[in-house]
Short mmCIF file of C-alpha atoms in Angstrom, two decimals:
data_model
loop_
_atom_site.label_atom_id
_atom_site.label_comp_id
_atom_site.label_asym_id
_atom_site.label_seq_id
_atom_site.Cartn_x
_atom_site.Cartn_y
_atom_site.Cartn_z
CA MET A 686 -9.80 44.20 -99.77
CA THR A 687 -7.54 41.72 -97.96
CA LYS A 688 -8.33 38.14 -97.99
CA TRP A 689 -6.40 36.10 -95.59
CA LEU A 690 -5.36 32.71 -97.09
CA PRO A 691 -3.64 29.72 -95.12
CA PHE A 692 -0.17 28.50 -96.47
CA GLU A 693 2.18 26.07 -95.20
CA LEU A 694 5.61 27.48 -96.26
CA HIS A 695 8.07 24.61 -95.43
CA CYS A 696 7.61 21.29 -97.23
CA HIS A 697 9.76 18.45 -98.63
CA THR A 698 8.99 15.53 -101.13
CA PHE A 699 10.97 12.50 -101.94
CA HIS A 700 13.28 14.65 -104.13
CA SER A 701 15.05 15.39 -100.97
CA ASP A 702 14.35 13.70 -97.61
CA GLY A 703 10.53 13.65 -97.69
CA LYS A 704 8.29 10.53 -98.12
CA GLN A 705 5.56 12.06 -100.20
CA SER A 706 5.26 13.26 -103.83
CA LEU A 707 4.12 16.78 -104.75
CA ALA A 708 0.67 15.33 -105.66
CA GLU A 709 0.33 13.72 -102.39
CA LEU A 710 1.49 16.78 -100.51
CA VAL A 711 -1.07 19.10 -102.09
CA SER A 712 -3.78 16.64 -101.59
CA ALA A 713 -3.05 16.54 -97.89
CA ALA A 714 -2.68 20.26 -97.94
CA HIS A 715 -6.27 20.53 -99.43
CA ALA A 716 -7.56 18.23 -96.75
CA LEU A 717 -6.23 20.42 -94.04
CA GLY A 718 -7.97 23.62 -95.40
CA LEU A 719 -4.69 25.09 -96.74
CA ARG A 720 -4.70 27.17 -99.85
CA GLY A 721 -1.15 26.82 -100.87
CA VAL A 722 2.23 25.27 -99.84
CA ALA A 723 5.94 26.26 -100.58
CA LEU A 724 7.95 23.41 -101.82
CA THR A 725 11.16 23.71 -100.11
CA ASP A 726 13.14 20.51 -100.85
CA HIS A 727 16.94 20.46 -99.53
CA ASN A 728 19.27 22.01 -102.12
CA THR A 729 16.96 20.87 -105.17
CA MET A 730 14.15 22.21 -107.20
CA THR A 731 13.52 18.97 -109.19
CA GLY A 732 10.36 18.16 -107.33
CA LEU A 733 8.75 21.26 -109.20
CA ALA A 734 8.75 19.42 -112.49
CA ASN A 735 5.06 18.94 -112.76
CA ARG A 736 3.92 21.90 -110.65
CA GLU A 737 1.60 23.57 -113.05
CA GLN A 738 -0.31 20.22 -113.75
CA ILE A 739 -0.62 19.67 -110.10
CA VAL A 740 -1.82 23.23 -109.24
CA ALA A 741 -4.42 23.07 -112.01
CA GLU A 742 -5.77 19.73 -111.09
CA SER A 743 -5.77 20.41 -107.24
CA GLY A 744 -6.64 24.01 -106.77
CA VAL A 745 -3.74 24.24 -104.23
CA GLU A 746 -1.08 26.82 -105.13
CA VAL A 747 2.53 25.71 -105.07
CA ILE A 748 5.23 28.28 -104.46
CA PRO A 749 8.69 27.52 -105.76
CA GLY A 750 11.44 27.33 -103.54
CA LEU A 751 14.35 25.26 -101.79
CA GLU A 752 15.91 24.89 -98.66
CA TRP A 753 19.47 25.74 -98.38
CA THR A 754 20.89 23.09 -96.12
CA THR A 755 24.28 23.82 -94.93
CA PHE A 756 26.54 22.96 -92.09
CA PHE A 757 25.81 26.45 -90.48
CA GLY A 758 22.15 26.81 -90.76
CA HIS A 759 19.12 26.38 -93.11
CA MET A 760 17.60 29.02 -95.04
CA LEU A 761 14.24 28.90 -96.88
CA THR A 762 14.19 30.65 -100.31
CA LEU A 763 10.80 31.19 -101.99
CA GLY A 764 9.91 32.65 -105.40
CA ILE A 765 13.00 31.86 -107.36
CA GLN A 766 13.00 30.59 -110.85
CA GLU A 767 16.64 29.15 -111.06
CA TYR A 768 18.71 27.35 -108.60
CA VAL A 769 20.78 29.68 -106.52
CA ASP A 770 24.14 27.88 -105.49
CA TRP A 771 24.82 28.02 -101.64
CA ARG A 772 28.15 25.98 -101.50
CA ASN A 773 30.33 28.77 -101.43
CA LEU A 774 28.77 30.29 -98.30
CA SER A 775 30.96 30.40 -95.42
CA PRO A 776 29.42 31.27 -91.86
CA PHE A 777 30.41 35.09 -92.49
CA HIS A 778 29.21 35.31 -96.24
CA ILE A 779 25.35 34.40 -96.20
CA HIS A 780 24.70 37.54 -98.02
CA ARG A 781 26.26 36.37 -101.16
CA GLY A 782 23.35 33.76 -101.32
CA ILE A 783 20.86 36.16 -100.25
CA ASP A 784 21.73 38.67 -103.00
CA GLY A 785 21.33 35.86 -105.53
CA VAL A 786 17.84 35.27 -104.21
CA HIS A 787 16.84 38.88 -104.22
CA ARG A 788 18.24 39.50 -107.76
CA GLN A 789 15.38 36.97 -108.91
CA GLY A 790 12.63 38.64 -106.84
CA GLY A 791 12.68 36.00 -104.39
CA LEU A 792 12.58 36.01 -100.49
CA VAL A 793 14.77 34.43 -98.04
CA GLY A 794 13.81 33.12 -94.39
CA VAL A 795 15.71 31.66 -91.61
CA ALA A 796 14.49 28.15 -90.92
CA HIS A 797 13.96 27.12 -87.31
CA PRO A 798 16.92 28.97 -85.95
CA PHE A 799 17.22 27.11 -82.65
CA ARG A 800 16.48 23.62 -83.44
CA VAL A 801 18.98 21.14 -82.08
CA GLY A 802 21.78 21.02 -84.47
CA SER A 803 24.52 18.50 -85.63
CA PRO A 804 24.79 15.68 -85.09
CA MET A 805 20.95 14.97 -84.51
CA CYS A 806 20.13 17.54 -87.23
CA THR A 807 22.88 18.69 -89.52
CA GLY A 808 23.19 22.38 -89.67
CA CYS A 809 19.58 23.02 -88.10
CA PHE A 810 20.93 25.33 -85.59
CA TRP A 811 21.62 28.84 -87.06
CA GLU A 812 25.20 29.91 -87.01
CA PHE A 813 25.51 31.96 -89.93
CA GLU A 814 26.45 35.68 -89.17
CA VAL A 815 24.01 38.22 -90.42
CA SER A 816 25.60 41.68 -90.84
CA ASP A 817 22.24 43.22 -92.25
CA TRP A 818 19.10 41.78 -90.96
CA ASN A 819 17.18 44.31 -93.11
CA GLU A 820 18.05 41.75 -96.02
CA VAL A 821 16.44 38.74 -94.31
CA ASP A 822 12.60 38.73 -95.38
CA TYR A 823 11.41 36.48 -92.55
CA ILE A 824 11.94 34.07 -89.78
CA GLU A 825 10.27 30.80 -89.14
CA VAL A 826 9.61 31.57 -85.51
CA TRP A 827 7.18 28.51 -85.08
CA SER A 828 8.46 25.18 -86.39
CA GLY A 829 6.94 21.73 -86.24
CA LEU A 830 3.83 20.30 -84.77
CA PHE A 831 2.09 21.99 -81.85
CA PRO A 832 4.80 24.83 -82.27
CA SER A 833 3.68 27.06 -79.35
CA ILE A 834 4.95 24.52 -76.78
CA GLN A 835 8.32 24.00 -78.31
CA ARG A 836 11.25 25.62 -76.37
CA ASN A 837 13.30 26.31 -79.33
CA ASN A 838 10.25 28.13 -80.95
CA ALA A 839 10.24 30.29 -77.91
CA ARG A 840 13.73 31.42 -78.42
CA ALA A 841 12.94 32.04 -82.26
CA PHE A 842 9.93 34.19 -81.04
CA ALA A 843 12.13 36.15 -78.64
CA MET A 844 14.87 36.57 -81.32
CA TRP A 845 12.28 38.30 -83.59
CA THR A 846 11.13 40.42 -80.78
CA GLU A 847 14.55 41.59 -80.10
CA LEU A 848 15.03 42.28 -83.91
CA LEU A 849 11.75 44.40 -84.01
CA ASN A 850 13.02 46.43 -80.93
CA ARG A 851 16.25 46.96 -83.05
CA GLY A 852 14.10 48.72 -85.64
CA HIS A 853 14.15 45.87 -88.13
CA ARG A 854 10.99 45.31 -90.18
CA ILE A 855 10.98 41.57 -90.56
CA ALA A 856 8.19 39.07 -90.90
CA ALA A 857 7.51 36.04 -88.83
CA THR A 858 6.11 32.66 -90.03
CA SER A 859 5.25 29.19 -89.02
CA GLY A 860 6.63 26.08 -90.73
CA ARG A 861 5.69 22.67 -90.27
CA ASP A 862 8.83 21.23 -91.87
CA TRP A 863 6.34 18.84 -93.75
CA HIS A 864 7.92 15.47 -94.85
CA VAL A 865 5.03 12.84 -94.62
CA SER A 866 1.23 13.05 -95.66
CA ASP A 867 0.39 10.64 -92.95
CA PRO A 868 -2.45 11.97 -90.50
CA VAL A 869 -1.15 13.46 -87.27
CA THR A 870 -2.89 14.02 -83.90
CA ASP A 871 -0.83 17.26 -82.90
CA PRO A 872 -2.15 20.46 -84.13
CA ILE A 873 -0.71 22.18 -87.08
CA SER A 874 -0.33 26.00 -87.51
CA ALA A 875 -0.74 27.84 -90.81
CA THR A 876 0.84 31.05 -92.08
CA PHE A 877 -2.01 33.42 -93.37
CA LEU A 878 -0.96 35.83 -95.92
CA GLY A 879 -3.04 38.87 -96.71
CA ILE A 880 -3.88 38.66 -100.40
CA GLN A 881 -4.70 41.96 -101.87
CA ASP A 882 -7.38 41.93 -104.66
CA GLU A 883 -7.35 38.17 -105.30
CA ALA A 884 -10.45 38.48 -107.35
CA VAL A 885 -9.07 40.89 -109.91
CA GLU A 886 -8.52 39.12 -113.09
CA ASP A 887 -6.19 39.50 -116.02
CA ASP A 888 -3.88 41.94 -114.24
CA GLY A 889 -0.95 39.76 -114.82
CA LEU A 890 -0.39 38.94 -111.03
CA SER A 891 -0.57 35.22 -109.97
CA LEU A 892 -1.56 33.83 -106.60
CA VAL A 893 2.32 33.06 -106.13
CA HIS A 894 2.99 36.82 -106.75
CA ARG A 895 0.38 37.88 -104.43
CA ALA A 896 1.59 35.56 -101.64
CA LEU A 897 5.11 36.61 -102.04
CA ASP A 898 4.25 40.10 -101.87
CA ALA A 899 2.14 39.68 -98.67
CA LEU A 900 5.19 38.15 -97.13
CA ARG A 901 7.42 40.68 -98.22
CA ARG A 902 5.01 43.57 -96.81
CA GLY A 903 4.70 41.71 -93.38
CA ASN A 904 0.94 41.29 -94.05
CA VAL A 905 0.91 38.06 -92.19
CA ALA A 906 -0.70 36.27 -89.38
CA VAL A 907 0.10 32.96 -87.78
CA SER A 908 -2.36 30.48 -86.06
CA MET A 909 -3.20 26.80 -85.03
CA GLY A 910 -6.90 27.76 -84.83
CA PRO A 911 -9.00 30.97 -85.23
CA LEU A 912 -6.99 33.87 -86.69
CA PRO A 913 -6.03 37.00 -84.64
CA GLN A 914 -6.66 40.43 -86.32
CA LEU A 915 -5.52 43.92 -85.58
CA SER A 916 -5.65 47.31 -86.96
CA VAL A 917 -5.03 50.94 -85.94
CA LEU A 918 -6.80 54.12 -87.07
CA GLY A 919 -4.44 56.80 -87.62
CA SER A 920 -5.19 60.51 -86.83
CA ASP A 921 -5.58 61.34 -90.40
CA GLY A 922 -8.57 58.76 -90.67
CA THR A 923 -6.37 56.09 -92.58
CA ARG A 924 -6.63 52.50 -91.01
CA ALA A 925 -3.43 50.54 -90.86
CA GLY A 926 -3.36 46.65 -90.95
CA ILE A 927 -1.06 44.03 -90.23
CA GLY A 928 2.41 44.84 -92.00
CA ASP A 929 1.40 48.44 -92.56
CA THR A 930 2.96 51.74 -91.05
CA ILE A 931 1.14 54.46 -89.27
CA GLU A 932 2.80 57.85 -89.78
CA LEU A 933 2.83 59.89 -86.75
CA ARG A 934 3.35 63.61 -87.49
CA GLU A 935 4.11 66.42 -85.04
CA GLY A 936 1.09 67.59 -83.35
CA ASP A 937 -0.82 64.30 -83.79
CA GLY A 938 -2.55 63.15 -80.61
CA MET A 939 -0.91 59.85 -79.12
CA GLN A 940 -4.37 58.26 -78.42
CA LEU A 941 -5.49 55.95 -81.30
CA GLU A 942 -8.33 53.76 -81.76
CA VAL A 943 -7.38 50.19 -82.16
CA THR A 944 -9.54 47.24 -83.33
CA ALA A 945 -8.75 43.89 -82.07
CA GLY A 946 -10.56 40.83 -83.27
CA ILE A 947 -10.68 36.92 -83.89
CA ASP A 948 -11.79 35.49 -87.35
CA PHE A 949 -13.28 32.15 -86.10
CA THR A 950 -13.97 31.27 -89.77
CA ALA A 951 -10.38 30.74 -90.55
CA ARG A 952 -9.77 27.16 -91.51
CA ALA A 953 -13.22 26.29 -89.52
CA GLY A 954 -13.50 22.54 -89.18
CA HIS A 955 -9.76 21.94 -89.03
CA TRP A 956 -9.30 22.77 -85.33
CA GLU A 957 -11.30 22.40 -82.04
CA LEU A 958 -11.52 25.11 -79.45
CA PRO A 959 -13.61 24.64 -76.26
CA GLU A 960 -15.95 27.67 -75.43
CA GLN A 961 -14.02 30.14 -73.42
CA LEU A 962 -12.89 33.65 -72.93
CA LEU A 963 -9.93 34.20 -75.11
CA GLN A 964 -7.34 36.95 -74.56
CA LEU A 965 -5.72 38.92 -77.51
CA LYS A 966 -2.68 40.61 -75.77
CA LEU A 967 -1.39 43.76 -77.57
CA VAL A 968 2.34 43.77 -77.21
CA SER A 969 4.91 46.35 -78.49
CA ASN A 970 8.62 47.40 -78.09
CA LEU A 971 7.38 48.74 -74.69
CA GLY A 972 6.02 45.30 -73.56
CA GLU A 973 2.26 44.30 -73.11
CA LEU A 974 0.08 47.42 -73.57
CA ALA A 975 -3.48 45.75 -73.25
CA VAL A 976 -5.50 42.81 -73.04
CA VAL A 977 -8.57 42.34 -74.97
CA GLU A 978 -11.06 39.51 -73.78
CA LEU A 979 -12.99 38.09 -76.72
CA THR A 980 -15.41 35.15 -77.46
CA GLN A 981 -17.11 33.61 -80.36
CA GLY A 982 -20.06 35.68 -79.45
CA GLN A 983 -18.03 38.77 -79.15
CA PRO A 984 -15.11 38.41 -81.60
CA GLN A 985 -14.24 42.02 -81.98
CA ALA A 986 -13.48 45.05 -79.72
CA ASP A 987 -12.35 48.75 -80.28
CA LEU A 988 -10.16 50.57 -77.64
CA THR A 989 -8.23 53.78 -77.33
CA LEU A 990 -4.46 53.14 -76.88
CA ASP A 991 -1.81 55.53 -76.02
CA VAL A 992 1.03 54.93 -78.43
CA THR A 993 3.62 57.16 -77.11
CA GLY A 994 6.94 55.73 -77.76
CA VAL A 995 5.46 52.83 -79.63
CA ARG A 996 7.44 51.76 -82.70
CA TRP A 997 5.57 48.40 -83.50
CA LEU A 998 2.42 46.67 -82.29
CA ARG A 999 1.23 43.06 -82.62
CA GLY A 1000 -1.51 40.86 -81.33
CA GLU A 1001 -0.87 37.52 -79.48
CA LEU A 1002 -3.93 35.17 -79.02
CA TYR A 1003 -3.99 33.16 -75.53
CA GLY A 1004 -6.35 30.41 -74.73
CA VAL A 1005 -6.81 26.60 -73.63
CA PHE A 1006 -6.00 24.60 -76.89
CA CYS A 1007 -5.47 20.85 -76.93
CA ASN A 1008 -5.70 20.92 -73.11
CA VAL A 1009 -2.90 23.37 -72.84
CA ARG A 1010 -2.91 27.25 -72.05
CA THR A 1011 -0.99 28.43 -74.70
CA MET A 1012 -0.45 31.07 -77.46
CA ILE A 1013 -2.79 30.06 -80.22
CA GLY A 1014 -1.75 32.37 -82.82
CA PHE A 1015 -0.16 35.82 -83.36
CA THR A 1016 -0.25 38.70 -85.83
CA ASN A 1017 2.84 40.32 -87.46
CA ALA A 1018 3.40 43.94 -86.55
CA ILE A 1019 1.84 47.24 -87.34
CA TYR A 1020 4.68 49.90 -87.43
CA PHE A 1021 4.73 53.42 -86.06
CA SER A 1022 6.95 55.92 -87.79
#
C-alpha cells in the first residue's frame, strides 16, 4: 500500500543563510501539515547536529542533505552521511560530485535551474554541463512561493518535459527554498512522496530510507492544494502507479484503462479552494491526450486511453487557486516500455 506523505525538500537554517534553527524549521513544518523536511544548508551539514533529538520530539522527519552552492549552479544532495566536497567541480565536471553522492547511496537534484543568477543570486542559474542526465535523480521544477505562476519555473517544467521526451526517467519536485519560519500569505507547494508499507515495523527501513526510495523511483506528486493521482491498468491486469512502468508486449492492445483522481484530504485545512470544476489533463510525449473534469463530489474517473506511441504519461491539475487560474499540482510520470 502506498501512503502519500508531504515533504519540503529545500530548507536552510542559520548554519548557512537561513534565519531559523532546525527546531524552528520543523515546528513551522508541522504547523503546515508537512510530514518531513530536507535540511539543505549551503555547503555545510553542521545544522544536523541535534537532528535525532528534534525528530523524536517533533514527529517531523529530517532528511540529511546540503546544497552545493557554486558559481555554476546549485545542486541539492540528499541522504548523505558524510560531506561530499564540491570545490573541484568545474562547469564540465559535475559528475565527479554526483558520483561521490551516489557512492553514499544519496540522491542529487538540480535546484531552481532558471532562477536569476549572479550578481542577484550567486550561481543560482544552472550552467553545469550534464553529460548523462540519467545520473541526475531529480529536478526542482517548482521553486519558491506560489511556484506555478513563476516564469523561471515554467522554463524548468519545460526542461523536465524535454528530458522525459528524450527518454530520461527523472523525477520532478518542488522546493520552497525555505529560509525563514515567519508566516506567509502566498501558497506553498509540497512534494508528496509515495511511501511503501510505512506501517511495517522492525524491518530496518527508516522513514528517511523510504522517502529517498520513493524519490529515486519517481513515486512523487507535487501540489499546492489537493493531490492529483494517476494509475494505468496494464493488459496483464497489473496496475501501474506514478513512477511505475507499464510493459507493452507484442500483441497487447493499445487501449488501456486509466484512473485519474484528486485526493482532497491531502494536507486538508492548509489550503483553500473555491468549489469548482477542476481539470486533470493527461499529458504525454505526444502532447495532451485527454482532459478529465473532477469535483469534490466526483473526485475520480476511469477512461480508456489509446497509448499507441506513448512513452510516458503524467497528470496536470488545473483550476482557480488564490484567484488565479493555474496549474495547482502535477504527478510524476508513468512510463511505457
